[in-house]
mmCIF file of C-alpha atoms in Angstrom:
data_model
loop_
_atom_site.group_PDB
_atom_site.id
_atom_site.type_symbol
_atom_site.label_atom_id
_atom_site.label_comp_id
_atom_site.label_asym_id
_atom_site.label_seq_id
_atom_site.Cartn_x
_atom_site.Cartn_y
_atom_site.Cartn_z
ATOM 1 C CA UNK C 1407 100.298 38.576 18.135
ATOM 2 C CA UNK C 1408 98.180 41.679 19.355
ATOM 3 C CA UNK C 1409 98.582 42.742 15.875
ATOM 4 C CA UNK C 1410 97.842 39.587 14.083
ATOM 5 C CA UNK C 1411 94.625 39.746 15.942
ATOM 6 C CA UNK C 1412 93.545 43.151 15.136
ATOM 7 C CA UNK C 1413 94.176 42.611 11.359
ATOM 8 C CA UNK C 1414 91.667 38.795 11.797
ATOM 9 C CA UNK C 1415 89.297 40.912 13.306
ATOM 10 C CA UNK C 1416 89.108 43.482 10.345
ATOM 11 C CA UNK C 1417 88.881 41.046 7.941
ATOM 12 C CA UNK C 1418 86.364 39.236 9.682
ATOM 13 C CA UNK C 1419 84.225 42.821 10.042
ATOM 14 C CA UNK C 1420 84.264 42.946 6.226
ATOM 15 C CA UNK C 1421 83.394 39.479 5.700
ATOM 16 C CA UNK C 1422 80.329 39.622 8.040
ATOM 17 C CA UNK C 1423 79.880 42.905 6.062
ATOM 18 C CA UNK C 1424 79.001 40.838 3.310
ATOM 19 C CA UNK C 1425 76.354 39.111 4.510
ATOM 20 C CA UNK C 1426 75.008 42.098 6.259
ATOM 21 C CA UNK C 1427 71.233 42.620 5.189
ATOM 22 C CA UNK C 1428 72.373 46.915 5.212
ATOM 23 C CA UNK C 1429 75.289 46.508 2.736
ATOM 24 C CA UNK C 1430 72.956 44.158 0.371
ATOM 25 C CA UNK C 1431 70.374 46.953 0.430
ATOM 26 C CA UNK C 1432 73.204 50.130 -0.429
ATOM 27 C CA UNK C 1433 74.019 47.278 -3.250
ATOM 28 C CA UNK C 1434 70.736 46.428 -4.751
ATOM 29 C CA UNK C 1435 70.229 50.771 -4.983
ATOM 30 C CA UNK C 1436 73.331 51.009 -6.556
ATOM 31 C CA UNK C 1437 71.934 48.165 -8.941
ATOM 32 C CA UNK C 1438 68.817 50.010 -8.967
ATOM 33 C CA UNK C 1439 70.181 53.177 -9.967
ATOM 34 C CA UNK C 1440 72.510 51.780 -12.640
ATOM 35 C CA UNK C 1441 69.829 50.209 -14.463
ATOM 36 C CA UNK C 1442 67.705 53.868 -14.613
ATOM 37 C CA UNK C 1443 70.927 55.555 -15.862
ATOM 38 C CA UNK C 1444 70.493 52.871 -18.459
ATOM 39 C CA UNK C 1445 67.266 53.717 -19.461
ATOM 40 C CA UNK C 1446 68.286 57.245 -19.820
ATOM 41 C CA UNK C 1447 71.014 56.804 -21.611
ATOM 42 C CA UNK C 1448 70.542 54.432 -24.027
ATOM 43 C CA UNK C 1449 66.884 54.470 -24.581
ATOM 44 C CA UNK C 1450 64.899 57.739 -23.288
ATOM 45 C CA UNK C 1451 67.455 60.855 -24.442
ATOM 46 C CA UNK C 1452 68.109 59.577 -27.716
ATOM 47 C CA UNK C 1453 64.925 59.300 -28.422
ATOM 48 C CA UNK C 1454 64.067 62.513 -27.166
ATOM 49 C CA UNK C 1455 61.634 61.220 -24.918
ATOM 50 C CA UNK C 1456 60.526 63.115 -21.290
ATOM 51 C CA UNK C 1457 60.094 61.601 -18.328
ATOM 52 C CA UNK C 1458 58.556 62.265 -14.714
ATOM 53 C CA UNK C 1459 59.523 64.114 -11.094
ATOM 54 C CA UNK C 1460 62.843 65.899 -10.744
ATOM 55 C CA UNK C 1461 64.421 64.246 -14.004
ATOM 56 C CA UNK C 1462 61.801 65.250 -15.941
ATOM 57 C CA UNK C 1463 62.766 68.443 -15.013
ATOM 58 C CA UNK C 1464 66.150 67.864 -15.467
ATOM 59 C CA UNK C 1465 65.376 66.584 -19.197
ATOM 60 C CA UNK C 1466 63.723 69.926 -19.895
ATOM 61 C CA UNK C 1467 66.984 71.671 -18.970
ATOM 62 C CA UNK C 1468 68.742 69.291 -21.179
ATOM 63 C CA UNK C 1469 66.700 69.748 -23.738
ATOM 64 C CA UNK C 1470 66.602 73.297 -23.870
ATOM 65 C CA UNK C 1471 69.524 74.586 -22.188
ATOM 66 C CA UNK C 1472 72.261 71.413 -22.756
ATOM 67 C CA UNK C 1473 72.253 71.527 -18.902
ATOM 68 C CA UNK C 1474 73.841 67.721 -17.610
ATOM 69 C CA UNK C 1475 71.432 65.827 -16.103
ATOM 70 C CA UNK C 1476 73.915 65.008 -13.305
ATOM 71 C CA UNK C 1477 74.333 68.444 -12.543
ATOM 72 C CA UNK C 1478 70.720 69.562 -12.286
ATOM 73 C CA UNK C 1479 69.395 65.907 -10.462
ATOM 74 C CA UNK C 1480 71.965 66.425 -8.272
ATOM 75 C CA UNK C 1481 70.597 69.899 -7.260
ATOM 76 C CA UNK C 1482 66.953 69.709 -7.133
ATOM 77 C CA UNK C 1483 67.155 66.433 -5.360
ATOM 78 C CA UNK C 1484 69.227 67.707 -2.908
ATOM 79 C CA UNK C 1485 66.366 70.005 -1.764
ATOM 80 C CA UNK C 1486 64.266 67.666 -1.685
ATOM 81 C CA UNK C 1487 65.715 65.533 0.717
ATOM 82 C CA UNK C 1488 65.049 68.040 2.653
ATOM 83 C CA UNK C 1489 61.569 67.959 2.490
ATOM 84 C CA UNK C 1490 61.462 63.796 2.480
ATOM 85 C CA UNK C 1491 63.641 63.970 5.592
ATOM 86 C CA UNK C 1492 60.526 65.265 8.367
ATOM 87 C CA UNK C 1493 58.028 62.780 6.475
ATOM 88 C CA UNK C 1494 60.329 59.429 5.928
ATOM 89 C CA UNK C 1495 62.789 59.637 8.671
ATOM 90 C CA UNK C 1496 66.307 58.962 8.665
ATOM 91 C CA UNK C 1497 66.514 55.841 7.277
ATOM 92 C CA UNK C 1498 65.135 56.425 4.193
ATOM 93 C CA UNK C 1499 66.802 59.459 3.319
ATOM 94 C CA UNK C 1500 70.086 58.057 3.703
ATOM 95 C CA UNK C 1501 68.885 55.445 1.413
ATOM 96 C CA UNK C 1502 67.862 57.984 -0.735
ATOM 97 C CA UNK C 1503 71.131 60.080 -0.608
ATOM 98 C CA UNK C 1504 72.860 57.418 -1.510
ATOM 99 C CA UNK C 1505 71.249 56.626 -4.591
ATOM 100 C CA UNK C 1506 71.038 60.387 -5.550
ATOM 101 C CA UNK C 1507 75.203 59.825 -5.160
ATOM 102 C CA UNK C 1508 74.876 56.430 -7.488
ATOM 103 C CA UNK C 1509 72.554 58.575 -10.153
ATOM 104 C CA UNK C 1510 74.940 60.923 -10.345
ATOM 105 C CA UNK C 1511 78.059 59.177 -10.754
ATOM 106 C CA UNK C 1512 76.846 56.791 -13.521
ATOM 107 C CA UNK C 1513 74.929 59.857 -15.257
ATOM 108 C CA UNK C 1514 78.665 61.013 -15.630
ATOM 109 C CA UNK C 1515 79.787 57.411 -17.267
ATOM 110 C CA UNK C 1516 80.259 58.165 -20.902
ATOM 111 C CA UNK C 1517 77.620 56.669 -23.475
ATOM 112 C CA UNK C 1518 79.213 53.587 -25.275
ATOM 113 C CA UNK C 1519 76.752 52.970 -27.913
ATOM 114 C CA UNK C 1520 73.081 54.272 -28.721
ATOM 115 C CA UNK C 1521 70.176 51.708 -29.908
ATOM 116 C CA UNK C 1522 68.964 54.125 -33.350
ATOM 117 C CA UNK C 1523 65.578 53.080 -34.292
ATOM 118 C CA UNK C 1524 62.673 54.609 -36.602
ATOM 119 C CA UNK C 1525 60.194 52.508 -34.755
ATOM 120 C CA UNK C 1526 60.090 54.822 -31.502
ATOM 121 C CA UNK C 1527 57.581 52.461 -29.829
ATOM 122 C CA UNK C 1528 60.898 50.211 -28.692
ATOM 123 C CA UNK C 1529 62.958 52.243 -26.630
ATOM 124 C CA UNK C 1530 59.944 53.814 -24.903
ATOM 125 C CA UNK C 1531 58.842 50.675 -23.762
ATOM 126 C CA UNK C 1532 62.508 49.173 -22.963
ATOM 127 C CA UNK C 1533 62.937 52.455 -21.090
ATOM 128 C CA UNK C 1534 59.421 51.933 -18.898
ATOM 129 C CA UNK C 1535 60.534 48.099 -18.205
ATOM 130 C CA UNK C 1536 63.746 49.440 -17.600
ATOM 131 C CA UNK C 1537 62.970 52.239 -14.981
ATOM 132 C CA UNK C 1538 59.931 50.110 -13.618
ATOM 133 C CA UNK C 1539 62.517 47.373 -12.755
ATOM 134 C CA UNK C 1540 64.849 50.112 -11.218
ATOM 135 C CA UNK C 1541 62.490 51.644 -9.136
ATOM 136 C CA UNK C 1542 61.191 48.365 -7.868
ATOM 137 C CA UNK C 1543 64.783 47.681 -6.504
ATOM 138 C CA UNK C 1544 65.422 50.770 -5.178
ATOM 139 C CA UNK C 1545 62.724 51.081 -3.846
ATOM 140 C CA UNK C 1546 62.205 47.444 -2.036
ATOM 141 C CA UNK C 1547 65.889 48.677 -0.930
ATOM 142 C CA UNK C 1548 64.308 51.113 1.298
ATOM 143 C CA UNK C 1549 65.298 54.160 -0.969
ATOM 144 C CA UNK C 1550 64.612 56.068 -3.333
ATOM 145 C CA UNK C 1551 65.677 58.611 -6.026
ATOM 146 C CA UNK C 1552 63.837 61.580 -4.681
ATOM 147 C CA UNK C 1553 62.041 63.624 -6.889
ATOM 148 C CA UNK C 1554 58.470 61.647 -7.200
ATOM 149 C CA UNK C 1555 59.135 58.593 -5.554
ATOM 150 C CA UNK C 1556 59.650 60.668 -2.456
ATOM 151 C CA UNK C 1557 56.053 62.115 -2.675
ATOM 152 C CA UNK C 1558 55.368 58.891 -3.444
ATOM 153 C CA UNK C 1559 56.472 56.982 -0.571
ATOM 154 C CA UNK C 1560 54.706 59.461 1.662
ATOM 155 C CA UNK C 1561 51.626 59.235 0.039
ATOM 156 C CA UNK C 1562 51.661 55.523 0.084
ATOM 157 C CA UNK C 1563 52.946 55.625 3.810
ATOM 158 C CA UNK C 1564 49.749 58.399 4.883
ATOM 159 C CA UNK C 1565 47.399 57.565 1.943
ATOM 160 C CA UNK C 1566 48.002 53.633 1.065
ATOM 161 C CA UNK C 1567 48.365 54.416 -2.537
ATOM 162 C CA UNK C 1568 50.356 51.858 -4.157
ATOM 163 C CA UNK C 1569 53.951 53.464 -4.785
ATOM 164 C CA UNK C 1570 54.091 52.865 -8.579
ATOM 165 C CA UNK C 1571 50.510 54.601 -9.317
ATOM 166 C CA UNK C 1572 51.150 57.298 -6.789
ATOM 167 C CA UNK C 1573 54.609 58.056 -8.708
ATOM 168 C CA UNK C 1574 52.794 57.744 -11.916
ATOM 169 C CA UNK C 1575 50.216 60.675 -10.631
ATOM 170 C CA UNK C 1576 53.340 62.975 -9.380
ATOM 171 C CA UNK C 1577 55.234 62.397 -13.085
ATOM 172 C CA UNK C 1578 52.362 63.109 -15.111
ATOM 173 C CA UNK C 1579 52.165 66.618 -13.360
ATOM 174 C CA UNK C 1580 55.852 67.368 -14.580
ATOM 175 C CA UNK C 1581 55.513 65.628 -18.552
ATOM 176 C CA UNK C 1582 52.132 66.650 -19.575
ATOM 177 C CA UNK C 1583 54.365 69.986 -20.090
ATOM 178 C CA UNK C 1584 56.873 68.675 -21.726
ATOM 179 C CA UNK C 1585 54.731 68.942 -24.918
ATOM 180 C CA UNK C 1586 55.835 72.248 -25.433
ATOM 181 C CA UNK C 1587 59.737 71.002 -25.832
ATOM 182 C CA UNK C 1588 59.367 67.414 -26.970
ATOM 183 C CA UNK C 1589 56.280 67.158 -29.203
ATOM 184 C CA UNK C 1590 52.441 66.087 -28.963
ATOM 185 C CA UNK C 1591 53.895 62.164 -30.004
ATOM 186 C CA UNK C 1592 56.767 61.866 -28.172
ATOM 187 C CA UNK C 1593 54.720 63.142 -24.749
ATOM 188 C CA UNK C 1594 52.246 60.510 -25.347
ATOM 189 C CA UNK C 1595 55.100 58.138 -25.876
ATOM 190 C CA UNK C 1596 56.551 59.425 -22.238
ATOM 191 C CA UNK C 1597 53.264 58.950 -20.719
ATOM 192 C CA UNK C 1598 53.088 55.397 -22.402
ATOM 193 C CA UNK C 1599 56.807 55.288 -20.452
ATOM 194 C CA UNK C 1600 56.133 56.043 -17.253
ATOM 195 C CA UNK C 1601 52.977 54.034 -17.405
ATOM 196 C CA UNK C 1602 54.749 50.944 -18.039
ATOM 197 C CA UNK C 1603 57.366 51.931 -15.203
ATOM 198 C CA UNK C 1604 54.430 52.468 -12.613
ATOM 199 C CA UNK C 1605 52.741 49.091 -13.599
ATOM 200 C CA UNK C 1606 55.717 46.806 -13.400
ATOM 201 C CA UNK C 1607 57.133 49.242 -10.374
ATOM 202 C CA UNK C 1608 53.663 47.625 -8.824
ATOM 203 C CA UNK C 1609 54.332 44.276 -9.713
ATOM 204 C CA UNK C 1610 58.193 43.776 -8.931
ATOM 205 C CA UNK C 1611 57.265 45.042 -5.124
ATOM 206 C CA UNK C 1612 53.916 43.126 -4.970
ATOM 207 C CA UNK C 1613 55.906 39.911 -6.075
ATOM 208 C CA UNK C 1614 59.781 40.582 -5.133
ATOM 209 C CA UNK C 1615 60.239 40.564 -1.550
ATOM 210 C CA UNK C 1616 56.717 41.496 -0.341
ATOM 211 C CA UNK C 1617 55.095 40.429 2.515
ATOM 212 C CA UNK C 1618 51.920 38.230 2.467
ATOM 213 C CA UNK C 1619 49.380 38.190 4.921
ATOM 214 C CA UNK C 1620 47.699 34.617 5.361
ATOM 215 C CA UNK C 1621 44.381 33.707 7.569
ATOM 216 C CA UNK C 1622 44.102 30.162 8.474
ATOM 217 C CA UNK C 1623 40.641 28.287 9.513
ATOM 218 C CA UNK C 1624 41.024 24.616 10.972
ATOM 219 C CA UNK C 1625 39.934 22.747 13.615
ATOM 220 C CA UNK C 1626 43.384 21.135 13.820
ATOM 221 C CA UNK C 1627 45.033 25.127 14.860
ATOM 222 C CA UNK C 1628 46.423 23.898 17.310
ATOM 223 C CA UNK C 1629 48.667 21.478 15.315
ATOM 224 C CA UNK C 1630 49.187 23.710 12.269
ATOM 225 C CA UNK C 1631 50.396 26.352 14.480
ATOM 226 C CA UNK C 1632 52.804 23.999 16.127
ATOM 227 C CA UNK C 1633 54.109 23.079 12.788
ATOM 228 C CA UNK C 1634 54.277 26.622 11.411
ATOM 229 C CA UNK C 1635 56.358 27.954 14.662
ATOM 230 C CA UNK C 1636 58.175 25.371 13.939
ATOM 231 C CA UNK C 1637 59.567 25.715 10.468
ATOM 232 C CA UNK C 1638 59.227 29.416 10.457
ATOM 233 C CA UNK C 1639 60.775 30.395 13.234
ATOM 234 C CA UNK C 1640 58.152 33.219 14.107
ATOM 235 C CA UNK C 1641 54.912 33.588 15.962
ATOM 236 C CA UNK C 1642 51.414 33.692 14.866
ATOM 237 C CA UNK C 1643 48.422 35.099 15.927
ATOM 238 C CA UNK C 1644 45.405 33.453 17.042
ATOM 239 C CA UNK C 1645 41.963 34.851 16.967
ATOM 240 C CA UNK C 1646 38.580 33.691 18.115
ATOM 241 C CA UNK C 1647 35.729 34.350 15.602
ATOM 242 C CA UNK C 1648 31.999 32.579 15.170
ATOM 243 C CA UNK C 1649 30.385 31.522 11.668
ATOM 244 C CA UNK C 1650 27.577 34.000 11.386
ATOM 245 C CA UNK C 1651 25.567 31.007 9.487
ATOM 246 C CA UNK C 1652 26.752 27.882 11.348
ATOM 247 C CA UNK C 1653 26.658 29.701 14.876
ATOM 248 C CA UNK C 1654 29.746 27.792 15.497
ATOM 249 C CA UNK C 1655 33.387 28.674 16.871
ATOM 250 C CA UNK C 1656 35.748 29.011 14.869
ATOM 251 C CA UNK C 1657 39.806 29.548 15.869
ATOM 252 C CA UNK C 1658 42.072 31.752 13.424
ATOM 253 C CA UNK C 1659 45.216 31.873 12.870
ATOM 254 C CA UNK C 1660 46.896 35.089 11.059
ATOM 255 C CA UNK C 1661 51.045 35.332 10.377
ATOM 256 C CA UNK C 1662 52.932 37.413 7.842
ATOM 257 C CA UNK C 1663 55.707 35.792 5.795
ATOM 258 C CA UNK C 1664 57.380 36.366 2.763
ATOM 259 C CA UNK C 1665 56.595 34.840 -0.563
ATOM 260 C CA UNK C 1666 59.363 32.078 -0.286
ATOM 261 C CA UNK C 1667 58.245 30.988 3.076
ATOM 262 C CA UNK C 1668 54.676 30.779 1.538
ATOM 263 C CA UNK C 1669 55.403 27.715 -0.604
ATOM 264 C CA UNK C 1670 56.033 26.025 2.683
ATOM 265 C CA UNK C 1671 52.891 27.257 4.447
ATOM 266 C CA UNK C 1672 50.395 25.966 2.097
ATOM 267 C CA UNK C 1673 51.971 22.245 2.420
ATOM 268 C CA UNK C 1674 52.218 22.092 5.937
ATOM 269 C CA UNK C 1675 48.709 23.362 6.384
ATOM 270 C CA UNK C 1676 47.415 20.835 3.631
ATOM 271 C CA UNK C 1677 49.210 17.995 5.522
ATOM 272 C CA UNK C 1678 48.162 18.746 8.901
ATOM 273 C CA UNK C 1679 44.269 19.257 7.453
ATOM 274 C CA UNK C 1680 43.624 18.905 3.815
ATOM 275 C CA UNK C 1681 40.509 20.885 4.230
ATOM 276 C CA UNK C 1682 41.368 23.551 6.027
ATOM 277 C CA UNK C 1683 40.635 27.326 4.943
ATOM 278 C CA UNK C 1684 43.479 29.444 3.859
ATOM 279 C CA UNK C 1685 42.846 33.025 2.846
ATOM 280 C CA UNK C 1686 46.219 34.899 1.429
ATOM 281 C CA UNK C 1687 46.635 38.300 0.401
ATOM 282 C CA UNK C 1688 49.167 41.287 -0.423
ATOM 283 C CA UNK C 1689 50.747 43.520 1.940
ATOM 284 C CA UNK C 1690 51.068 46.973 1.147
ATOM 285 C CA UNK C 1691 53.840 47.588 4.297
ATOM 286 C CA UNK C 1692 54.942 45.947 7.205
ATOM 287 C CA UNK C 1693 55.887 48.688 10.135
ATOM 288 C CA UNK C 1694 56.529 48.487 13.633
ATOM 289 C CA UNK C 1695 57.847 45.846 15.278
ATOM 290 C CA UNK C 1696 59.325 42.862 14.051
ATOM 291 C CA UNK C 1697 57.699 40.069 12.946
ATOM 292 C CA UNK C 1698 57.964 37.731 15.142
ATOM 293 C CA UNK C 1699 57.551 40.183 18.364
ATOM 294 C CA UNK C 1700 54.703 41.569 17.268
ATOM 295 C CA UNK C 1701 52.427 37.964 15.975
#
């Protein structure tokens, strides 16, 4: 019996494992990652194209030296952990050592078949949609692959520069060089690459998972918060404020929630006072404590 209930207890540890919010992160950067081998792969080497950070670097080596790109990524982003480790704490980097594992291992998977085209303009911009969708997972993971995106995340952590344009800034650094190995076209084709990677990198963690911030102005704030507690399941802030042109007192209600819960804040507001005031905007990053401790 003692044994029967040792065994029900591991299985239910690796069920509950499944719907743990930590193993669905590890899977979305192993996603993530498989998706920039991809784009590699398929799309970026056999076109001869460059690309940004630490694999642009590894590129060059391929290029010139018919170094793997395993091998050398592995290496160089090794040390860099390193360096990511004092700025994005532990978290992060064993986020990011993970996916450096992932990167690695699928850089190693053979190459089934190669999309050939004269019309180069294709593959560079599958290979930006490509790597901006992988870097928008990873990175809304909590990792990332080192190289750029870890100068990235601390710049957007101590700067507020968006993660995607920040990355963009640290690649261009490594494949304006590249001009010497690849060609004057086929670096402005990698710069029209990782532009298209920063831009939808933006997008996919603006939209995908982000946080919004809402302000809400009503004379009925005391029901709409009511309502809001109640369906969200969090608290909200309330602020006192005064119309500089009306002279009047106004009550203000601020909450962050994600963009799913959104679609139910707008209809419960609207129902509780049609005319109401809601304000909504972006939110870069959400630190400290959560949620519904700190509003």
């Amino acid at each position: 019996m003692l044994r029967e209930d040792n065994g029900r207890k591991k299985m239910q540890g690796l069920w509950n494992l499944k719907d743990n919010k930590t193993f669905w992160e590890y899977a979305g950067i192993a996603l993530g990652t498989l998706v920039y081998t991809i784009s590699l792969n398929y799309f970026l080497l056999p076109t001869r194209l460059g690309e940004g950070g630490v694999v642009g670097l590894t590129t060059m080596f391929y290029y010139t030296l018919g170094i793997p790109l395993y091998l050398t990524n592995f290496i160089l982003n090794g040390i860099l952990i390193v360096v990511g480790y004092r700025f994005l704490g532990k978290k992060t980097v064993i986020r990011s050592l993970w996916a450096i594992v992932c990167l690695t291992v699928f850089l190693k998977f053979p190459v089934i078949a190669v999309y050939h085209t004269d019309q180069t303009v294709i593959p560079t911009m599958v290979s930006g949609v490509l790597t901006g969708i992988s870097m928008g997972i990873i990175l809304r993971c909590g990792g990332t692959i080192a190289g750029s995106t870890i100068l990235a995340k601390i710049a957007n952590r101590y700067l507020g520069v968006q993660t995607g344009s920040a990355t963009l800034f640290f690649d261009l650094g490594v494949a304006a060089p590249m001009v010497f190995i690849i060609g004057f076209q086929n670096t402005l084709l990698t710069i029209l690459q990782l532009y298209i990677a920063a831009v939808l990198t933006n997008q996919f963690l603006a939209r995908v998972g982000a946080k919004k911030a809402i302000f809400i102005i009503s004379d009925s704030h005391e029901s709409i918060a009511a309502s809001l507690s109640n369906e969200l399941h969090q608290g909200i802030t309330v602020f006192k404020g005064r119309g500089f042109y009306s002279g009047k007192e106004q009550t203000m209600l601020y909450l962050v929630c994600t963009s799913p819960q959104l679609t139910k804040v707008v209809p419960i507001v609207e129902s509780v006072d049609a005319k109401a005031l809601i304000v909504v905007e972006h939110v870069r990053s959400v630190r400290g404590l959560q949620m519904h401790q700190l509003l």
